[in-house]
Short mmCIF file of C-alpha atoms in Angstrom, two decimals:
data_model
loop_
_atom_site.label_atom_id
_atom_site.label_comp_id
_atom_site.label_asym_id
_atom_site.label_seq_id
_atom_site.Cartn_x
_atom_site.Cartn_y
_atom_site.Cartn_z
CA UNK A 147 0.00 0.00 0.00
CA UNK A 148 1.43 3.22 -0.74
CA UNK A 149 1.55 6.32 1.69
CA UNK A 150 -0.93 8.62 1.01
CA UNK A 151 -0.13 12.30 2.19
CA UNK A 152 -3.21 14.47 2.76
CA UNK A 153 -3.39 17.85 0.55
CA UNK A 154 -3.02 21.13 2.98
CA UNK A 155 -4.67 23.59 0.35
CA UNK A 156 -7.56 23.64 -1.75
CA UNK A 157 -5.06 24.56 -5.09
CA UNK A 158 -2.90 21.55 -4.62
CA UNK A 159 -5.96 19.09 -4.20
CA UNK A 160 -7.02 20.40 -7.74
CA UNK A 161 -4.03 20.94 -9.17
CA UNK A 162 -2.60 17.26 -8.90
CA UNK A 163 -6.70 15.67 -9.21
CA UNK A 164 -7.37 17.91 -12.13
CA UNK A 165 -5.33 15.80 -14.90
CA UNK A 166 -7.06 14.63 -17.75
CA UNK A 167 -7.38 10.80 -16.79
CA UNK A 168 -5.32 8.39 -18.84
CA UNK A 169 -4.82 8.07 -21.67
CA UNK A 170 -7.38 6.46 -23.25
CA UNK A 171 -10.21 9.01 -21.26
CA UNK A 172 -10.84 11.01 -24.57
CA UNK A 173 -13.74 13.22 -23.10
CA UNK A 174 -11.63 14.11 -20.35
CA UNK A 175 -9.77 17.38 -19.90
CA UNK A 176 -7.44 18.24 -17.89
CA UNK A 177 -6.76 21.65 -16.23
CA UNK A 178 -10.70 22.22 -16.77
CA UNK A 179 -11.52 22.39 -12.91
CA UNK A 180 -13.83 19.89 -13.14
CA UNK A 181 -12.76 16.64 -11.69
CA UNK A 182 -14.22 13.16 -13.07
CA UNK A 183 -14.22 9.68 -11.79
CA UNK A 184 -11.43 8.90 -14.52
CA UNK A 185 -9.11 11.18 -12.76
CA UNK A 186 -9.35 10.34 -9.77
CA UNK A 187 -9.09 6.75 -10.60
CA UNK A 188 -5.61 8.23 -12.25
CA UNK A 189 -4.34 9.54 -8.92
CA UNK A 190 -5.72 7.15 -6.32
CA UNK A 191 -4.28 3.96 -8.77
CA UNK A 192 -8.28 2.60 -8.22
CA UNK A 193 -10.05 1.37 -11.40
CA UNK A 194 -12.94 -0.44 -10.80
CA UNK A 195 -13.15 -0.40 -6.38
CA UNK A 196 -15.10 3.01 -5.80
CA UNK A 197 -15.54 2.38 -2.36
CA UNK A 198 -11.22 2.02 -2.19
CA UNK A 199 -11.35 5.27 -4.83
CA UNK A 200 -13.40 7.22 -2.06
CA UNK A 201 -11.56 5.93 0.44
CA UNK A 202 -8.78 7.84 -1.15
CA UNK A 203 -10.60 11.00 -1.95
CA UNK A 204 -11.11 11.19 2.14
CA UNK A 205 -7.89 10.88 3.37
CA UNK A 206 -6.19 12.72 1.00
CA UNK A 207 -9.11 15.76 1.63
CA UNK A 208 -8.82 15.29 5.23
CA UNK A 209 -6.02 18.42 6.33
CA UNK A 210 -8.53 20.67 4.04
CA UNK A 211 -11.09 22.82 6.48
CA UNK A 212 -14.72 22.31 5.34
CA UNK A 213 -15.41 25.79 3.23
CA UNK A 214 -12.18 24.06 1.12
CA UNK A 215 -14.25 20.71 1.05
CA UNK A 216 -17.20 21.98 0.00
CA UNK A 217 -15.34 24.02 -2.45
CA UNK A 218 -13.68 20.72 -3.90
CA UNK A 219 -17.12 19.33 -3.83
CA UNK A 220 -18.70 21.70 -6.60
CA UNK A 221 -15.66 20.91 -8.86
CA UNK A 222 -16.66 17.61 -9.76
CA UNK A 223 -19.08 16.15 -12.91
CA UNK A 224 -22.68 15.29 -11.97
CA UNK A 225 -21.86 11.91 -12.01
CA UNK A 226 -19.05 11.62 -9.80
CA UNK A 227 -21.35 13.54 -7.12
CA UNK A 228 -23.83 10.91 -7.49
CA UNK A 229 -21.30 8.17 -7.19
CA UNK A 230 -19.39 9.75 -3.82
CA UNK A 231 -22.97 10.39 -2.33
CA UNK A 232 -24.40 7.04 -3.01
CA UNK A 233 -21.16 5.44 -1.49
CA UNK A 234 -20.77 7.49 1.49
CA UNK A 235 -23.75 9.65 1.98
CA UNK A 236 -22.65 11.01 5.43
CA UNK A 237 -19.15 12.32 4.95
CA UNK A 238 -19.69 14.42 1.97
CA UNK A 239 -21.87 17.75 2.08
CA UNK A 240 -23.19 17.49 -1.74
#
């Protein structure tokens, strides 16, 4: 398992999660401030486990205050939101 270190700011979260996917992720863009489930599945190393991919998202979200969270929150696709809050409806204020 690799070390995950947690993101202090709300620029470096979306800098480094912000990156186009692999690839083979056509529609995806990267430096478009909209984060997808492609990208994150980039940066967490996740392709398939969403649970292990949100997992991820948490602890490496977890030094950011809540105004940054909820800011990170309104960068991603509609259907990212929908997969996040259907796996872990409590932790995330979408």
């Amino acid at each position: 398992m690799e070390e995950i270190k947690p993101y202090t700011t709300f620029e470096e979260a979306l800098r480094d999660l912000d990156n186009g996917g692999h690839f083979y992720n056509l529609f995806t863009q990267a430096e478009d401030d909209i984060i997808t489930q492609a990208e994150l599945s980039k940066v967490s190393g996740v392709f398939f486990a969403k649970q292990q991919m949100i997992l991820f998202l948490e602890m490496a979200l977890s030094k950011l205050d809540e105004t940054e969270k909820l800011k990170f929150c309104r960068s991603w696709t509609n259907r990212s939101r929908v997969v996040i809050s259907n796996t872990n409806p409590n932790v995330w204020p979408l």
